[in-house]
Amino acid sequence: MRVLGIESSCDETGIAIYDTEKGLLADVLYSQIGLHMEYGGVVPELASRDHVRKTLPLIKEALQLAGLKKADIDGIAYTAGPGLIGALLVGASIGRSLAWTWDIPAVAVHHMEGHLLAPMLEDDVPVFPFVALLVSGGHTMLVRVDGVGRYQLLGDTVDDAAGEAFDKTAKLLGLSYPGGPAISTLAEQGNPDRFRFPRPMTNRPGLDFSFSGLKTFAVNTLAENDNDEQTKADIALAFEVAVVETMAIKCRRVLEQTGLKRLVLAGGVSANRRLRQRLAELVQGYGAQLYYPRPEFCTDNGAMIAYTGSVRLQAGQTESLAIQAKARWPLAMLVPA
Ligand code: KG4
Ligand code: ZN
C-alpha cells in the first residue's frame, strides 16, 4: 500500500510517500522559518496562507521524485491535529478532497502520534511496549506505549512545553526563531561553571514537568549580570543543561517505575544533541535501549504522517467526507490500530 502523507500543523509543509513494502519513497519539506523569523515566532494566518500555496506543488514534486503517478497512490493521510487550526484545515481539506477525487481512502493523523512513531522509519525499530519522551514546540509528555493507539499518559507539562521554553529563552537572549537550535549553538561557547539553573519539579515524586520557571531564571540572571555575549552563552548553556538534566531525571524515574527497557525520544526537541547523549548514557545504566529518529524526522515532516497513516489505513480506519481538524486533541483519546 502506498500512502501520501500531508503535514501542515504549524510552520512546515511536509509531504511524503510511504510504501508498506518498500518503505519511504519520497519526502519533501518546505519550511516557513524565513517567513516567521522577523516576527520572532509563528504567525498563524501567514502559516495557513503559505500552506495553501505550497501543498499541491509539493505533492506533485513528491510524486515525481518517487516516479509515481496519482493512480499509484492507495491512500492519503493528513495531520488533523493538534496544532494551528487554520494550518491544519489546509492539509485536511486538500488531503480529504484529493482522496475523494482519486477514489481512495483518507485517514486523519494525530500529529504527536506521528512524532511518536517516527523512529519506526529507521532501521532499528523499537518493539512494543516502550516508554516515550515526546518533546516538541507544543508538548512535553512521558507516555507508556503498548501498541499503536494504546497510550497511557504518565507525565505532562504543567506550563510551557520544552520547545516553547527553548523558543522563549532564545528570544530573550536575542536569538532567532526557532530557539532550540539557536540556544544549542550558542551554548557551545558557554562556560559550564558560571551559572547553575534549577531542575524544576525534581525534588518531589512524579513525572510531570514545568519549564516556565527556567525562563524566568534566565531573565533574572541576565538582569543581574553584564549583558555581553559571554554571559548570554553561559546562560544558554546553563538553561540547556537544566532542561536536559530535568528530562534525564524523569526518564530515570519512568524506567524504574515501569520496568521497561526501551525508551523512545521523539519530537522537535529530540534533535538536541546534548539530550540524546545524556539519555544514551542514562539507558546504559539500566541495560535499556534508546531509540530516536534522524534529526529531520525529529522536527515536523510528512514521512511520520505517511507512516502513521499507513498503519491506520491498513487497520481499515478511514475518515468521512465531513472534513475535521482539531486544535486540541488528547493523545490518550486515540483508538488502537
Ligand atoms: O516537533 P516540532 O518540529 O514542532 C512541533 O510539533 O511543535 O518541534 C519544534 C520545536 C521548537 O520549539 C524548536 O525550538 C525545538 O523543537 N527544537 C529544538 C532543537 N531543534 C528543534 N530544541 C532543542 N534543541 C534542538 N536542537
Ligand atoms: Zn511537531
mmCIF file of C-alpha atoms and ligand atoms in Angstrom:
data_model
loop_
_atom_site.group_PDB
_atom_site.id
_atom_site.type_symbol
_atom_site.label_atom_id
_atom_site.label_comp_id
_atom_site.label_asym_id
_atom_site.label_seq_id
_atom_site.Cartn_x
_atom_site.Cartn_y
_atom_site.Cartn_z
ATOM 1 C CA MET A 1 0.000 0.000 0.000
ATOM 2 C CA ARG A 2 1.345 3.453 -0.941
ATOM 3 C CA VAL A 3 0.275 6.315 1.281
ATOM 4 C CA LEU A 4 0.654 10.005 0.640
ATOM 5 C CA GLY A 5 1.231 11.922 3.883
ATOM 6 C CA ILE A 6 0.483 15.612 4.413
ATOM 7 C CA GLU A 7 1.788 17.566 7.412
ATOM 8 C CA SER A 8 0.684 21.187 7.861
ATOM 9 C CA SER A 9 0.060 21.649 11.594
ATOM 10 C CA CYS A 10 2.468 24.535 12.158
ATOM 11 C CA ASP A 11 5.211 26.181 10.097
ATOM 12 C CA GLU A 12 6.319 23.296 7.904
ATOM 13 C CA THR A 13 4.618 21.836 4.853
ATOM 14 C CA GLY A 14 5.777 18.220 4.746
ATOM 15 C CA ILE A 15 4.774 15.746 2.043
ATOM 16 C CA ALA A 16 5.889 12.123 1.819
ATOM 17 C CA ILE A 17 5.008 8.838 0.177
ATOM 18 C CA TYR A 18 5.352 5.685 2.264
ATOM 19 C CA ASP A 19 5.134 2.212 0.763
ATOM 20 C CA THR A 20 4.254 -0.505 3.302
ATOM 21 C CA GLU A 21 6.536 -2.928 1.446
ATOM 22 C CA LYS A 22 9.363 -0.726 0.190
ATOM 23 C CA GLY A 23 9.451 1.990 2.863
ATOM 24 C CA LEU A 24 9.798 5.690 2.218
ATOM 25 C CA LEU A 25 9.667 6.577 -1.485
ATOM 26 C CA ALA A 26 9.705 10.387 -1.267
ATOM 27 C CA ASP A 27 9.935 13.012 1.429
ATOM 28 C CA VAL A 28 9.838 16.743 0.738
ATOM 29 C CA LEU A 29 9.633 19.642 3.130
ATOM 30 C CA TYR A 30 9.101 23.340 2.855
ATOM 31 C CA SER A 31 9.942 25.276 5.999
ATOM 32 C CA GLN A 32 8.330 28.652 6.680
ATOM 33 C CA ILE A 33 11.026 29.634 9.167
ATOM 34 C CA GLY A 34 12.194 32.508 6.951
ATOM 35 C CA LEU A 35 8.622 33.814 6.736
ATOM 36 C CA HIS A 36 8.106 33.946 10.520
ATOM 37 C CA MET A 37 11.624 34.910 11.578
ATOM 38 C CA GLU A 38 11.081 38.668 11.570
ATOM 39 C CA TYR A 39 8.112 38.214 13.943
ATOM 40 C CA GLY A 40 10.103 36.054 16.393
ATOM 41 C CA GLY A 41 7.535 33.239 16.224
ATOM 42 C CA VAL A 42 4.877 31.647 14.052
ATOM 43 C CA VAL A 43 2.115 33.972 12.780
ATOM 44 C CA PRO A 44 -0.859 31.591 12.310
ATOM 45 C CA GLU A 45 -2.558 33.486 9.470
ATOM 46 C CA LEU A 46 0.676 33.697 7.462
ATOM 47 C CA ALA A 47 1.297 29.998 8.099
ATOM 48 C CA SER A 48 -2.126 28.995 6.705
ATOM 49 C CA ARG A 49 -1.685 31.141 3.611
ATOM 50 C CA ASP A 50 1.708 29.637 2.905
ATOM 51 C CA HIS A 51 0.450 26.047 3.302
ATOM 52 C CA VAL A 52 -2.256 26.883 0.734
ATOM 53 C CA ARG A 53 0.452 27.943 -1.729
ATOM 54 C CA LYS A 54 2.879 25.115 -1.109
ATOM 55 C CA THR A 55 0.871 21.918 -0.587
ATOM 56 C CA LEU A 56 -0.136 20.936 -4.140
ATOM 57 C CA PRO A 57 3.227 21.816 -5.772
ATOM 58 C CA LEU A 58 4.973 19.726 -3.086
ATOM 59 C CA ILE A 59 2.628 16.781 -3.696
ATOM 60 C CA LYS A 60 3.485 16.982 -7.391
ATOM 61 C CA GLU A 61 7.189 17.103 -6.534
ATOM 62 C CA ALA A 62 6.920 14.063 -4.235
ATOM 63 C CA LEU A 63 5.132 12.041 -6.931
ATOM 64 C CA GLN A 64 7.839 12.970 -9.434
ATOM 65 C CA LEU A 65 10.643 12.085 -7.021
ATOM 66 C CA ALA A 66 9.070 8.682 -6.367
ATOM 67 C CA GLY A 67 8.488 8.131 -10.091
ATOM 68 C CA LEU A 68 4.782 7.620 -9.411
ATOM 69 C CA LYS A 69 1.503 8.776 -10.899
ATOM 70 C CA LYS A 70 -1.591 9.858 -8.988
ATOM 71 C CA ALA A 71 -3.167 6.460 -9.702
ATOM 72 C CA ASP A 72 -0.319 4.703 -7.856
ATOM 73 C CA ILE A 73 -1.398 6.178 -4.505
ATOM 74 C CA ASP A 74 -3.658 3.913 -2.412
ATOM 75 C CA GLY A 75 -4.485 6.215 0.493
ATOM 76 C CA ILE A 76 -3.967 9.700 1.919
ATOM 77 C CA ALA A 77 -3.017 10.596 5.488
ATOM 78 C CA TYR A 78 -3.136 14.144 6.771
ATOM 79 C CA THR A 79 -2.419 15.745 10.130
ATOM 80 C CA ALA A 80 -5.782 16.697 11.649
ATOM 81 C CA GLY A 81 -4.480 17.985 14.999
ATOM 82 C CA PRO A 82 -3.287 19.161 17.414
ATOM 83 C CA GLY A 83 -1.851 22.380 16.013
ATOM 84 C CA LEU A 84 -2.812 25.712 14.473
ATOM 85 C CA ILE A 85 -6.396 25.279 13.310
ATOM 86 C CA GLY A 86 -6.076 27.263 10.073
ATOM 87 C CA ALA A 87 -2.886 25.479 9.102
ATOM 88 C CA LEU A 88 -4.415 22.069 9.903
ATOM 89 C CA LEU A 89 -7.512 22.837 7.844
ATOM 90 C CA VAL A 90 -5.368 23.409 4.760
ATOM 91 C CA GLY A 91 -3.808 19.938 4.867
ATOM 92 C CA ALA A 92 -7.070 18.305 5.919
ATOM 93 C CA SER A 93 -9.096 19.974 3.156
ATOM 94 C CA ILE A 94 -6.589 19.242 0.414
ATOM 95 C CA GLY A 95 -5.905 15.702 1.643
ATOM 96 C CA ARG A 96 -9.543 14.704 2.099
ATOM 97 C CA SER A 97 -10.602 16.244 -1.219
ATOM 98 C CA LEU A 98 -7.802 14.630 -3.216
ATOM 99 C CA ALA A 99 -8.682 11.248 -1.724
ATOM 100 C CA TRP A 100 -12.302 11.683 -2.784
ATOM 101 C CA THR A 101 -11.288 12.734 -6.296
ATOM 102 C CA TRP A 102 -8.828 9.852 -6.610
ATOM 103 C CA ASP A 103 -11.379 7.465 -5.110
ATOM 104 C CA ILE A 104 -9.089 6.211 -2.350
ATOM 105 C CA PRO A 105 -9.449 6.210 1.467
ATOM 106 C CA ALA A 106 -8.229 9.035 3.665
ATOM 107 C CA VAL A 107 -7.214 8.982 7.314
ATOM 108 C CA ALA A 108 -6.753 11.773 9.860
ATOM 109 C CA VAL A 109 -3.479 11.502 11.781
ATOM 110 C CA HIS A 110 -2.676 12.830 15.255
ATOM 111 C CA HIS A 111 0.483 14.940 14.987
ATOM 112 C CA MET A 112 2.006 13.643 18.230
ATOM 113 C CA GLU A 113 1.307 10.037 17.254
ATOM 114 C CA GLY A 114 3.246 10.851 14.100
ATOM 115 C CA HIS A 115 6.199 12.051 16.204
ATOM 116 C CA LEU A 116 5.875 9.042 18.482
ATOM 117 C CA LEU A 117 6.063 6.584 15.579
ATOM 118 C CA ALA A 118 8.785 8.458 13.643
ATOM 119 C CA PRO A 119 11.506 6.079 14.967
ATOM 120 C CA MET A 120 9.684 3.319 13.027
ATOM 121 C CA LEU A 121 11.103 4.904 9.853
ATOM 122 C CA GLU A 122 14.624 3.921 10.942
ATOM 123 C CA ASP A 123 16.350 0.537 10.522
ATOM 124 C CA ASP A 124 16.452 -0.332 14.221
ATOM 125 C CA VAL A 125 12.824 -0.013 15.327
ATOM 126 C CA PRO A 126 11.597 -0.128 18.930
ATOM 127 C CA VAL A 127 9.371 -3.096 19.781
ATOM 128 C CA PHE A 128 6.232 -2.530 21.938
ATOM 129 C CA PRO A 129 5.903 -1.925 24.837
ATOM 130 C CA PHE A 130 8.150 1.065 25.431
ATOM 131 C CA VAL A 131 8.113 4.437 27.119
ATOM 132 C CA ALA A 132 8.378 7.612 25.075
ATOM 133 C CA LEU A 133 9.542 11.097 25.903
ATOM 134 C CA LEU A 134 7.699 13.311 23.435
ATOM 135 C CA VAL A 135 9.150 16.793 23.359
ATOM 136 C CA SER A 136 8.052 19.351 20.783
ATOM 137 C CA GLY A 137 7.166 23.011 20.479
ATOM 138 C CA GLY A 138 3.698 22.405 21.915
ATOM 139 C CA HIS A 139 4.039 19.247 24.031
ATOM 140 C CA THR A 140 6.137 17.566 26.698
ATOM 141 C CA MET A 141 4.874 14.102 27.545
ATOM 142 C CA LEU A 142 6.015 10.819 29.012
ATOM 143 C CA VAL A 143 3.882 8.075 27.516
ATOM 144 C CA ARG A 144 3.659 4.352 28.052
ATOM 145 C CA VAL A 145 3.159 2.794 24.623
ATOM 146 C CA ASP A 146 1.728 -0.721 24.419
ATOM 147 C CA GLY A 147 0.939 -0.599 20.713
ATOM 148 C CA VAL A 148 -0.266 1.839 18.055
ATOM 149 C CA GLY A 149 -3.068 3.835 19.679
ATOM 150 C CA ARG A 150 -2.503 2.215 23.075
ATOM 151 C CA TYR A 151 -1.117 5.145 25.006
ATOM 152 C CA GLN A 152 -1.056 5.928 28.701
ATOM 153 C CA LEU A 153 -0.005 9.441 29.634
ATOM 154 C CA LEU A 154 2.381 9.212 32.593
ATOM 155 C CA GLY A 155 3.755 12.744 32.676
ATOM 156 C CA ASP A 156 2.909 16.113 31.170
ATOM 157 C CA THR A 157 3.984 19.728 31.483
ATOM 158 C CA VAL A 158 2.100 21.936 33.898
ATOM 159 C CA ASP A 159 3.051 25.079 31.957
ATOM 160 C CA ASP A 160 5.358 25.654 28.947
ATOM 161 C CA ALA A 161 6.308 22.830 26.600
ATOM 162 C CA ALA A 162 10.029 22.047 26.327
ATOM 163 C CA GLY A 163 10.394 23.532 22.845
ATOM 164 C CA GLU A 164 8.376 26.572 23.877
ATOM 165 C CA ALA A 165 10.816 27.125 26.775
ATOM 166 C CA PHE A 166 13.742 26.954 24.338
ATOM 167 C CA ASP A 167 12.000 29.383 21.986
ATOM 168 C CA LYS A 168 11.087 31.901 24.716
ATOM 169 C CA THR A 169 14.516 31.798 26.363
ATOM 170 C CA ALA A 170 16.177 32.210 22.970
ATOM 171 C CA LYS A 171 14.037 35.268 22.289
ATOM 172 C CA LEU A 172 15.080 36.983 25.499
ATOM 173 C CA LEU A 173 18.726 36.244 24.679
ATOM 174 C CA GLY A 174 18.162 37.983 21.341
ATOM 175 C CA LEU A 175 18.426 34.757 19.318
ATOM 176 C CA SER A 176 16.426 33.956 16.225
ATOM 177 C CA TYR A 177 13.431 31.628 15.871
ATOM 178 C CA PRO A 178 13.339 28.631 16.285
ATOM 179 C CA GLY A 179 15.127 28.886 19.594
ATOM 180 C CA GLY A 180 16.168 25.270 20.192
ATOM 181 C CA PRO A 181 18.968 25.034 17.631
ATOM 182 C CA ALA A 182 19.997 28.669 18.317
ATOM 183 C CA ILE A 183 20.410 28.009 22.062
ATOM 184 C CA SER A 184 22.375 24.812 21.393
ATOM 185 C CA THR A 185 24.778 26.583 19.069
ATOM 186 C CA LEU A 186 25.346 29.472 21.474
ATOM 187 C CA ALA A 187 25.716 27.054 24.424
ATOM 188 C CA GLU A 188 28.796 25.565 22.763
ATOM 189 C CA GLN A 189 30.660 28.769 23.720
ATOM 190 C CA GLY A 190 29.320 28.682 27.289
ATOM 191 C CA ASN A 191 31.281 28.248 30.492
ATOM 192 C CA PRO A 192 29.709 25.323 32.412
ATOM 193 C CA ASP A 193 30.930 26.579 35.804
ATOM 194 C CA ARG A 194 29.403 30.059 35.754
ATOM 195 C CA PHE A 195 25.660 29.543 36.333
ATOM 196 C CA ARG A 196 23.560 26.717 37.710
ATOM 197 C CA PHE A 197 19.848 26.737 36.842
ATOM 198 C CA PRO A 198 17.288 24.733 38.896
ATOM 199 C CA ARG A 199 15.918 21.330 37.825
ATOM 200 C CA PRO A 200 12.161 22.080 38.211
ATOM 201 C CA MET A 201 9.862 19.570 39.898
ATOM 202 C CA THR A 202 12.586 17.022 40.546
ATOM 203 C CA ASN A 203 12.673 17.332 44.348
ATOM 204 C CA ARG A 204 9.252 15.684 44.693
ATOM 205 C CA PRO A 205 7.928 12.453 43.238
ATOM 206 C CA GLY A 206 6.060 12.381 39.947
ATOM 207 C CA LEU A 207 6.655 12.550 36.232
ATOM 208 C CA ASP A 208 5.277 15.996 35.385
ATOM 209 C CA PHE A 209 7.397 18.860 34.075
ATOM 210 C CA SER A 210 7.438 22.621 34.497
ATOM 211 C CA PHE A 211 9.648 24.845 32.368
ATOM 212 C CA SER A 212 8.341 28.391 32.731
ATOM 213 C CA GLY A 213 10.446 28.979 35.878
ATOM 214 C CA LEU A 214 13.643 28.353 33.905
ATOM 215 C CA LYS A 215 12.738 31.139 31.523
ATOM 216 C CA THR A 216 12.223 33.494 34.497
ATOM 217 C CA PHE A 217 15.549 32.320 35.935
ATOM 218 C CA ALA A 218 17.183 33.249 32.634
ATOM 219 C CA VAL A 219 15.566 36.726 32.690
ATOM 220 C CA ASN A 220 16.809 37.353 36.231
ATOM 221 C CA THR A 221 20.304 36.021 35.549
ATOM 222 C CA LEU A 222 20.595 38.268 32.511
ATOM 223 C CA ALA A 223 19.426 41.289 34.524
ATOM 224 C CA GLU A 224 21.944 40.629 37.308
ATOM 225 C CA ASN A 225 24.969 40.302 35.008
ATOM 226 C CA ASP A 226 26.693 42.161 32.190
ATOM 227 C CA ASN A 227 24.621 41.809 29.064
ATOM 228 C CA ASP A 228 27.589 40.632 26.950
ATOM 229 C CA GLU A 229 27.961 37.740 24.517
ATOM 230 C CA GLN A 230 29.805 35.523 27.005
ATOM 231 C CA THR A 231 27.056 35.950 29.610
ATOM 232 C CA LYS A 232 24.432 35.006 27.028
ATOM 233 C CA ALA A 233 26.394 31.900 26.041
ATOM 234 C CA ASP A 234 26.794 30.948 29.708
ATOM 235 C CA ILE A 235 23.030 31.371 30.252
ATOM 236 C CA ALA A 236 22.242 29.357 27.099
ATOM 237 C CA LEU A 237 24.415 26.512 28.380
ATOM 238 C CA ALA A 238 23.042 26.595 31.936
ATOM 239 C CA PHE A 239 19.487 26.603 30.549
ATOM 240 C CA GLU A 240 20.130 23.727 28.146
ATOM 241 C CA VAL A 241 21.864 21.639 30.815
ATOM 242 C CA ALA A 242 18.975 22.252 33.243
ATOM 243 C CA VAL A 243 16.351 21.143 30.694
ATOM 244 C CA VAL A 244 18.369 18.066 29.726
ATOM 245 C CA GLU A 245 19.126 17.067 33.331
ATOM 246 C CA THR A 246 15.473 17.518 34.317
ATOM 247 C CA MET A 247 14.391 15.258 31.476
ATOM 248 C CA ALA A 248 17.061 12.693 32.371
ATOM 249 C CA ILE A 249 15.802 12.587 35.980
ATOM 250 C CA LYS A 250 12.209 11.993 34.822
ATOM 251 C CA CYS A 251 13.306 9.377 32.293
ATOM 252 C CA ARG A 252 15.219 7.552 35.012
ATOM 253 C CA ARG A 253 12.070 7.553 37.132
ATOM 254 C CA VAL A 254 9.882 6.288 34.319
ATOM 255 C CA LEU A 255 12.270 3.419 33.540
ATOM 256 C CA GLU A 256 12.321 2.469 37.215
ATOM 257 C CA GLN A 257 8.541 2.753 37.633
ATOM 258 C CA THR A 258 7.576 0.832 34.515
ATOM 259 C CA GLY A 259 10.483 -1.621 34.448
ATOM 260 C CA LEU A 260 10.508 -1.195 30.659
ATOM 261 C CA LYS A 261 13.806 -1.487 28.822
ATOM 262 C CA ARG A 262 13.108 0.647 25.778
ATOM 263 C CA LEU A 263 12.989 4.437 25.736
ATOM 264 C CA VAL A 264 11.876 6.370 22.661
ATOM 265 C CA LEU A 265 12.785 10.020 22.272
ATOM 266 C CA ALA A 266 10.829 11.996 19.672
ATOM 267 C CA GLY A 267 9.532 15.459 18.692
ATOM 268 C CA GLY A 268 11.440 18.589 17.671
ATOM 269 C CA VAL A 269 13.466 18.896 20.879
ATOM 270 C CA SER A 270 14.717 15.309 20.428
ATOM 271 C CA ALA A 271 17.031 16.734 17.756
ATOM 272 C CA ASN A 272 19.002 18.216 20.664
ATOM 273 C CA ARG A 273 22.444 16.621 20.769
ATOM 274 C CA ARG A 274 23.031 17.091 24.486
ATOM 275 C CA LEU A 275 19.661 15.446 25.270
ATOM 276 C CA ARG A 276 20.414 12.451 23.021
ATOM 277 C CA GLN A 277 23.836 11.964 24.584
ATOM 278 C CA ARG A 278 22.572 12.285 28.142
ATOM 279 C CA LEU A 279 19.713 9.825 27.637
ATOM 280 C CA ALA A 280 22.047 7.386 25.860
ATOM 281 C CA GLU A 281 24.243 7.417 28.999
ATOM 282 C CA LEU A 282 21.185 7.002 31.222
ATOM 283 C CA VAL A 283 19.719 3.948 29.470
ATOM 284 C CA GLN A 284 23.107 2.200 29.531
ATOM 285 C CA GLY A 285 22.979 2.145 33.308
ATOM 286 C CA TYR A 286 19.603 0.339 33.122
ATOM 287 C CA GLY A 287 20.545 -2.188 30.439
ATOM 288 C CA ALA A 288 17.918 -0.426 28.333
ATOM 289 C CA GLN A 289 17.963 0.884 24.773
ATOM 290 C CA LEU A 290 17.336 4.363 23.417
ATOM 291 C CA TYR A 291 15.619 4.993 20.090
ATOM 292 C CA TYR A 292 15.284 8.295 18.261
ATOM 293 C CA PRO A 293 14.676 9.339 14.686
ATOM 294 C CA ARG A 294 17.254 11.025 12.437
ATOM 295 C CA PRO A 295 17.243 14.813 13.028
ATOM 296 C CA GLU A 296 14.993 15.644 10.056
ATOM 297 C CA PHE A 297 12.362 13.229 11.381
ATOM 298 C CA CYS A 298 12.537 14.744 14.893
ATOM 299 C CA THR A 299 11.119 18.045 13.715
ATOM 300 C CA ASP A 300 7.900 18.207 11.682
ATOM 301 C CA ASN A 301 7.851 16.160 8.484
ATOM 302 C CA GLY A 302 5.472 14.375 6.138
ATOM 303 C CA ALA A 303 7.168 10.973 6.479
ATOM 304 C CA MET A 304 5.920 10.354 10.018
ATOM 305 C CA ILE A 305 2.368 11.227 8.929
ATOM 306 C CA ALA A 306 2.512 8.958 5.862
ATOM 307 C CA TYR A 307 3.873 6.099 8.021
ATOM 308 C CA THR A 308 1.300 6.547 10.815
ATOM 309 C CA GLY A 309 -1.485 6.866 8.244
ATOM 310 C CA SER A 310 -0.363 3.643 6.569
ATOM 311 C CA VAL A 311 -0.687 1.734 9.858
ATOM 312 C CA ARG A 312 -4.179 3.081 10.478
ATOM 313 C CA LEU A 313 -5.345 2.637 6.884
ATOM 314 C CA GLN A 314 -4.130 -0.961 6.943
ATOM 315 C CA ALA A 315 -6.268 -1.446 10.046
ATOM 316 C CA GLY A 316 -9.243 -0.232 7.988
ATOM 317 C CA GLN A 317 -9.574 3.152 9.686
ATOM 318 C CA THR A 318 -10.816 5.911 7.393
ATOM 319 C CA GLU A 319 -12.249 9.397 7.574
ATOM 320 C CA SER A 320 -15.683 10.541 6.396
ATOM 321 C CA LEU A 321 -16.205 13.357 3.892
ATOM 322 C CA ALA A 322 -17.032 15.821 6.682
ATOM 323 C CA ILE A 323 -13.592 17.393 6.939
ATOM 324 C CA GLN A 324 -12.446 17.877 10.520
ATOM 325 C CA ALA A 325 -9.389 19.307 12.250
ATOM 326 C CA LYS A 326 -8.823 19.819 15.962
ATOM 327 C CA ALA A 327 -6.535 22.405 17.542
ATOM 328 C CA ARG A 328 -6.643 20.300 20.732
ATOM 329 C CA TRP A 329 -6.739 16.534 20.664
ATOM 330 C CA PRO A 330 -5.531 14.466 23.651
ATOM 331 C CA LEU A 331 -3.270 11.583 22.596
ATOM 332 C CA ALA A 332 -4.973 9.214 25.028
ATOM 333 C CA MET A 333 -8.235 9.586 23.028
ATOM 334 C CA LEU A 334 -6.819 7.625 20.110
ATOM 335 C CA VAL A 335 -8.106 4.123 19.425
ATOM 336 C CA PRO A 336 -5.844 1.136 18.795
ATOM 337 C CA ALA A 337 -4.992 0.322 15.179
HETATM 338 O O1 KG4 B 1 8.105 18.905 16.646
HETATM 339 P P1 KG4 B 1 8.383 20.282 16.180
HETATM 340 O O2 KG4 B 1 9.138 20.451 14.892
HETATM 341 O O3 KG4 B 1 7.065 21.095 16.069
HETATM 342 C C1 KG4 B 1 6.023 20.945 16.967
HETATM 343 O O4 KG4 B 1 5.279 19.940 16.867
HETATM 344 O O5 KG4 B 1 5.956 21.797 17.878
HETATM 345 O O6 KG4 B 1 9.160 20.991 17.360
HETATM 346 C C2 KG4 B 1 9.620 22.300 17.238
HETATM 347 C C3 KG4 B 1 10.347 22.672 18.495
HETATM 348 C C4 KG4 B 1 10.726 24.149 18.560
HETATM 349 O O7 KG4 B 1 10.318 24.651 19.805
HETATM 350 C C5 KG4 B 1 12.245 24.124 18.427
HETATM 351 O O8 KG4 B 1 12.882 25.183 19.119
HETATM 352 C C6 KG4 B 1 12.594 22.788 19.035
HETATM 353 O O9 KG4 B 1 11.566 21.925 18.607
HETATM 354 N N1 KG4 B 1 13.890 22.285 18.568
HETATM 355 C C7 KG4 B 1 14.945 22.085 19.388
HETATM 356 C C8 KG4 B 1 16.018 21.660 18.563
HETATM 357 N N2 KG4 B 1 15.562 21.609 17.275
HETATM 358 C C9 KG4 B 1 14.256 21.990 17.321
HETATM 359 N N3 KG4 B 1 15.084 22.262 20.717
HETATM 360 C C10 KG4 B 1 16.282 21.997 21.265
HETATM 361 N N4 KG4 B 1 17.355 21.594 20.545
HETATM 362 C C11 KG4 B 1 17.273 21.424 19.209
HETATM 363 N N5 KG4 B 1 18.327 21.036 18.511
HETATM 364 ZN ZN ZN B 2 5.719 18.571 15.696
#
